[in-house]
CSV table of C-alpha atoms in Angstrom, one decimal:
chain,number,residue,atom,x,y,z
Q,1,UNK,CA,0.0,0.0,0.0
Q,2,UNK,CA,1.0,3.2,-0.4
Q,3,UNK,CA,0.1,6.6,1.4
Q,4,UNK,CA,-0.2,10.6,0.2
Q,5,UNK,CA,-0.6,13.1,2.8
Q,6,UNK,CA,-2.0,15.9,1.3
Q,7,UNK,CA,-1.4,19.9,2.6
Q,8,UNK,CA,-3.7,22.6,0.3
Q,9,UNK,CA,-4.0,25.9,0.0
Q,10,UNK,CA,-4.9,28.9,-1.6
Q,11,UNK,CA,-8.2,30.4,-3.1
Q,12,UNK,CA,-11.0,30.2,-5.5
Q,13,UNK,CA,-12.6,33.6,-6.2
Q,14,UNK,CA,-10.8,35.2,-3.9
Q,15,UNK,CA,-12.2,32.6,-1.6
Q,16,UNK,CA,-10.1,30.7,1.1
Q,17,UNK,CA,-9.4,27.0,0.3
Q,18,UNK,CA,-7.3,24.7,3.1
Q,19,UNK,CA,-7.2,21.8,4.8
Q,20,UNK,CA,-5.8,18.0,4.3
Q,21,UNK,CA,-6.5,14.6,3.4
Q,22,UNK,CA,-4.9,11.4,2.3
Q,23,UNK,CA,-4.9,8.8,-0.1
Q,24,UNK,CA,-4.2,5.3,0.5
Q,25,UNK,CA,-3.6,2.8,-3.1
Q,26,UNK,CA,-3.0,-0.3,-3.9
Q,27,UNK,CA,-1.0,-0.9,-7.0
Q,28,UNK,CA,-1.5,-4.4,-7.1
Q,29,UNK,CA,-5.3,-3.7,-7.9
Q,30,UNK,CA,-5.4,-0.2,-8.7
Q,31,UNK,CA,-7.8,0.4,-6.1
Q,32,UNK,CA,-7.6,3.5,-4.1
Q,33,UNK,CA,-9.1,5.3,-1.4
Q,34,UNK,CA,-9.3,9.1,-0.4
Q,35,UNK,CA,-10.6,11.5,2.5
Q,36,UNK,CA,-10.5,15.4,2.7
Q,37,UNK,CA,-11.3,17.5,4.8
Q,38,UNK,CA,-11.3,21.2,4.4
Q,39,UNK,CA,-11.1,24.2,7.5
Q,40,UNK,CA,-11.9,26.5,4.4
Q,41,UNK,CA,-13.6,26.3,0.8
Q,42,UNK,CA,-15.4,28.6,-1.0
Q,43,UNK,CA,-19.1,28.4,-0.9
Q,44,UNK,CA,-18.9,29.3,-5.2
Q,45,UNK,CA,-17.1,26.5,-5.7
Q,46,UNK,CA,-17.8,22.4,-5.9
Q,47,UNK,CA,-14.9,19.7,-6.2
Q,48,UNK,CA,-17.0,17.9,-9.3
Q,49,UNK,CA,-15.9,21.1,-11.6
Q,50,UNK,CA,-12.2,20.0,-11.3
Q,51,UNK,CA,-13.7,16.7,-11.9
Q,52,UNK,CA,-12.6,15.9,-8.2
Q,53,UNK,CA,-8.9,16.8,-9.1
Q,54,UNK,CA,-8.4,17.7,-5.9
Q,55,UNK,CA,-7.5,14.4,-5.6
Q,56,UNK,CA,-7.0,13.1,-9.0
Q,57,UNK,CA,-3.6,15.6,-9.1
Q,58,UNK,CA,-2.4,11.9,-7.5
Q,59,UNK,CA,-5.2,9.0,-8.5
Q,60,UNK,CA,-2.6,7.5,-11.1
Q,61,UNK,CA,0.1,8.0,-9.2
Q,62,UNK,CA,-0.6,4.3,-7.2
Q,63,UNK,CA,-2.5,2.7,-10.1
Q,64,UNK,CA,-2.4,-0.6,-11.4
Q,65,UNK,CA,0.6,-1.4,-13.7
Q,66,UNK,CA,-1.0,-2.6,-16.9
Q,67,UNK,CA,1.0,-4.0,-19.9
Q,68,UNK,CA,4.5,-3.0,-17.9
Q,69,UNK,CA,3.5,0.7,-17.8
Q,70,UNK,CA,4.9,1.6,-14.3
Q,71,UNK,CA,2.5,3.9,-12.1
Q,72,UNK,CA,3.9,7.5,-11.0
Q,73,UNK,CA,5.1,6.2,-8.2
Q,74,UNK,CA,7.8,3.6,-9.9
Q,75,UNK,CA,9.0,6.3,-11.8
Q,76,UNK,CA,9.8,8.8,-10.0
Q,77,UNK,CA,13.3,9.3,-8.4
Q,78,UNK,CA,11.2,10.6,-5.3
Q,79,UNK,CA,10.2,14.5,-5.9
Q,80,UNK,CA,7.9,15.2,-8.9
Q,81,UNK,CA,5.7,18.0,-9.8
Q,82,UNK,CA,1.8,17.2,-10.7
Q,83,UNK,CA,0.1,20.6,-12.3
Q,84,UNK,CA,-3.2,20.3,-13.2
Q,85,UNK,CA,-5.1,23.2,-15.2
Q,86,UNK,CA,-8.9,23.2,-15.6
Q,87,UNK,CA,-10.8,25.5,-17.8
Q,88,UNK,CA,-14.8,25.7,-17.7
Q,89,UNK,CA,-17.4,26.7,-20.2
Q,90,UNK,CA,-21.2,26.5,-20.6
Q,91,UNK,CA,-22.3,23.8,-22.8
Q,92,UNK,CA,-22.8,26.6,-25.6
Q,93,UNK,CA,-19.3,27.6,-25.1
Q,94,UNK,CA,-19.3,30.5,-23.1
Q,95,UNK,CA,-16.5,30.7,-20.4
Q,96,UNK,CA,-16.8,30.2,-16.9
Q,97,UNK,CA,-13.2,30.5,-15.9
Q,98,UNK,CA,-10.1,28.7,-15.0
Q,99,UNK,CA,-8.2,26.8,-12.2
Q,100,UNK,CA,-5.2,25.9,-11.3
Q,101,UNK,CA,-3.8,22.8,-9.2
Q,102,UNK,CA,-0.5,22.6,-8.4
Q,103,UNK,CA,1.4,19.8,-6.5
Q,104,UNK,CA,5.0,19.1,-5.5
Q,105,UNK,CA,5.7,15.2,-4.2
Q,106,UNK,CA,8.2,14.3,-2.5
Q,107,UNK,CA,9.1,10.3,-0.9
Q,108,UNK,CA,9.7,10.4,2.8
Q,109,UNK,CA,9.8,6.2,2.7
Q,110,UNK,CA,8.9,3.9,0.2
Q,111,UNK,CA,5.1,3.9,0.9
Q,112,UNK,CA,4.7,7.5,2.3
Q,113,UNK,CA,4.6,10.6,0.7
Q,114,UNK,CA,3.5,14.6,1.2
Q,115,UNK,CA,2.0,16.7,-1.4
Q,116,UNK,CA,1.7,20.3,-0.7
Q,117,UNK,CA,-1.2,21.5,-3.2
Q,118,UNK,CA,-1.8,25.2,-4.3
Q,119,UNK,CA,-5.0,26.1,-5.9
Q,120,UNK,CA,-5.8,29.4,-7.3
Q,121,UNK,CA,-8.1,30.6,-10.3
Q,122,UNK,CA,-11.7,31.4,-10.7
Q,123,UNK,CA,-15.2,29.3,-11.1
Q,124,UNK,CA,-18.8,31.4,-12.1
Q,125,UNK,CA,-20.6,28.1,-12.5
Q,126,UNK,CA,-23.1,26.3,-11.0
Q,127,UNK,CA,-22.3,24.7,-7.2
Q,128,UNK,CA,-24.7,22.1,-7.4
Q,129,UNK,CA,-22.6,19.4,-9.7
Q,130,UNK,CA,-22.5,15.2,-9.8
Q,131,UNK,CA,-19.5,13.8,-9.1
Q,132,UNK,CA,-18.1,12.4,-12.5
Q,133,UNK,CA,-17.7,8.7,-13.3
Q,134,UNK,CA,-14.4,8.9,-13.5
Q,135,UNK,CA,-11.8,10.4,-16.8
Q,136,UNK,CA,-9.4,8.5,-19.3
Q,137,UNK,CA,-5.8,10.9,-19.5
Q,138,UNK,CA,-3.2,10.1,-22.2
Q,139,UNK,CA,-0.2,11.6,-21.5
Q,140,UNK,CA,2.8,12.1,-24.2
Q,141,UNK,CA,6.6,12.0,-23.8
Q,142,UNK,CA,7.8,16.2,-23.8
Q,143,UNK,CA,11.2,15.1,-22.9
Q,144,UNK,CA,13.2,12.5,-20.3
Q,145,UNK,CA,11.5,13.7,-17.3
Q,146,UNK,CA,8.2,15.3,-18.7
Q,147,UNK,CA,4.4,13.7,-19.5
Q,148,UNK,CA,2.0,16.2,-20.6
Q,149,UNK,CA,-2.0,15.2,-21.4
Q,150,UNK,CA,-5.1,16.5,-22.0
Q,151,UNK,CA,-8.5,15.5,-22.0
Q,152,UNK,CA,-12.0,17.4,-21.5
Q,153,UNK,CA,-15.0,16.5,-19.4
Q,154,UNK,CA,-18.6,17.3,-19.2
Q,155,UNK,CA,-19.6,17.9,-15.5
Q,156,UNK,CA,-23.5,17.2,-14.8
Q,157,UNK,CA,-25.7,19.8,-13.1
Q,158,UNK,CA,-28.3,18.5,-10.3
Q,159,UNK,CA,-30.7,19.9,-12.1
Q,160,UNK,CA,-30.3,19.5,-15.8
Q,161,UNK,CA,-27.4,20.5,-18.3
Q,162,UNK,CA,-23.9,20.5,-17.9
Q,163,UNK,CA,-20.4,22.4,-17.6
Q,164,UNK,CA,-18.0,21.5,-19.9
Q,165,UNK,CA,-14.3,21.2,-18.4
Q,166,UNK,CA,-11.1,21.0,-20.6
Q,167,UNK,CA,-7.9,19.2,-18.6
Q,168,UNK,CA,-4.5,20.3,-18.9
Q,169,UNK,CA,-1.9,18.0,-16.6
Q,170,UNK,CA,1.6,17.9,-16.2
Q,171,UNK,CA,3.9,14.8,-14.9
Q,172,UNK,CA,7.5,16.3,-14.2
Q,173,UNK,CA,10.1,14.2,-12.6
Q,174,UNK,CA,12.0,16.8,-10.8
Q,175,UNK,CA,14.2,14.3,-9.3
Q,176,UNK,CA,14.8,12.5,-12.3
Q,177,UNK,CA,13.2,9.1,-13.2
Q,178,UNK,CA,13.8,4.9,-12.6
Q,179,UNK,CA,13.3,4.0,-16.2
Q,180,UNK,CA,12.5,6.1,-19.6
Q,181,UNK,CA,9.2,7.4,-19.9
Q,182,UNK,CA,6.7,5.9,-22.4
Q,183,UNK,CA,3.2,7.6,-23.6
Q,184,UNK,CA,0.9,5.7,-22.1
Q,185,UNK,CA,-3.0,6.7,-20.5
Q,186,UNK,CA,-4.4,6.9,-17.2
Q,187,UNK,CA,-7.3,5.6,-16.8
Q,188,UNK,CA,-9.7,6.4,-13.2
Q,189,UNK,CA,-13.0,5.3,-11.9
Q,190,UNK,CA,-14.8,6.3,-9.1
Q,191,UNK,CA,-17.3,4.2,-7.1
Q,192,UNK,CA,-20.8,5.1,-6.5
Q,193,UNK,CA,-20.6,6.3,-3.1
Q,194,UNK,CA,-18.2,9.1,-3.8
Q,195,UNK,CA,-19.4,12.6,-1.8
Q,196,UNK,CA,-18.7,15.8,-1.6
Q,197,UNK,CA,-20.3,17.0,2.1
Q,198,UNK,CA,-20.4,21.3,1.3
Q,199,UNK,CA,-21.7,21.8,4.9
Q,200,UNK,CA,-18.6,19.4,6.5
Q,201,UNK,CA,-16.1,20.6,3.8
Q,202,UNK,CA,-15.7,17.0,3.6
Q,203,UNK,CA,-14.6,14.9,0.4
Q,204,UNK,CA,-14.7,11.0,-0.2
Q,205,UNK,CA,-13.4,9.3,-3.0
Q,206,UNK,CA,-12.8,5.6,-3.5
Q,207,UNK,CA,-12.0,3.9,-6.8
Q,208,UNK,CA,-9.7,2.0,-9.4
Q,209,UNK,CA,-7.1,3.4,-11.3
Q,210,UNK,CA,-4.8,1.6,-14.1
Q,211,UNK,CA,-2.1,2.6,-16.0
Q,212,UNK,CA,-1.9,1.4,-19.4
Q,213,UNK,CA,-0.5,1.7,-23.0
């Protein structure tokens, strides 16, 4: 198993966002398991419009090894960067702004790690979002110590419609890397009884993720 201890903070429109949480994985299935809770989030904002990238900054990171594509976690040298930009729209195209997720891991022992997360940006959507089933990511080789992907989402509304979200995200071994990088694709799922609790700041997000060509 292996463990993330995550540290956010920073703002959505102009909004407070921090707190902590942690995910726990299993590589040898690909199934994972994350909790946050938040002292501050803004009240304009939901987790679904990142499509819960709050967490997913680190949902392949312990994922099933598929085809002898090593997860994030057998490739890095034991500091990496994971930069995640999000940009919103109304389903006619119209722009709802952008965020930004920024995390730098580093190993403390070989199943523990600590992300500190910064989030900025801004969100004029609607709050009242479903959690997303989960995303596919391809990332690409940029260069020895590089993946870069991107991929775009539509985000339900409660009560009819959607947001449409485009993904940037960013892999970078700042430590250097085990083994030369391949393109390969990400690929998460998230189980039924993932929440989002706005009253108890209070996210929960099991699934399955797998790494593959």
């Amino acid at each position: 198993m292996a463990s993330i201890l995550f540290y956010y903070s920073g703002s959505i429109n102009a909004q407070a966002i921090d707190g902590n949480g942690n995910i726990c994985s299993d590589p040898s299935t690909g199934k994972f398991t994350a909790a946050v809770k938040f002292d501050n989030f803004p009240s304009t904002f939901h987790p679904a419009a990142v499509g819960v990238s709050l967490i997913s900054l680190s949902c392949s990171n312990g994922s099933y090894s598929s085809y002898g594509i090593p997860n994030i976690l057998d490739i890095t040298n034991g500091i990496y960067r994971s930069r995640r930009i999000v940009d919103f729209s109304t389903s006619t195209g119209a722009p709802l702004g952008q965020v930004i997720l920024d995390g730098n891991f580093e190993r403390k022992n070989p199943d523990l790690y600590i992300a500190q997360v910064s989030i900025s940006g801004t969100y004029l959507g609607n709050t009242n979002l479903i959690i997303p089933h989960g995303y596919d990511l391809p990332l690409t080789v940029v260069n020895p110590t590089k993946l870069e992907g991107n991929f775009s989402l539509d985000i339900g509304i409660q009560t009819g419609g959607i947001i449409q979200t485009q993904h940037n995200h960013i892999f970078e071994f700042l430590n250097g890397t085990t083994q030369v990088l391949n393109d390969c694709t990400t690929e998460v799922y998230y189980d039924n009884n993932s929440s989002w609790d706005s009253v108890n700041k209070t996210l929960f997000l099991p699934g399955l993720s797998i790494m593959r060509i």
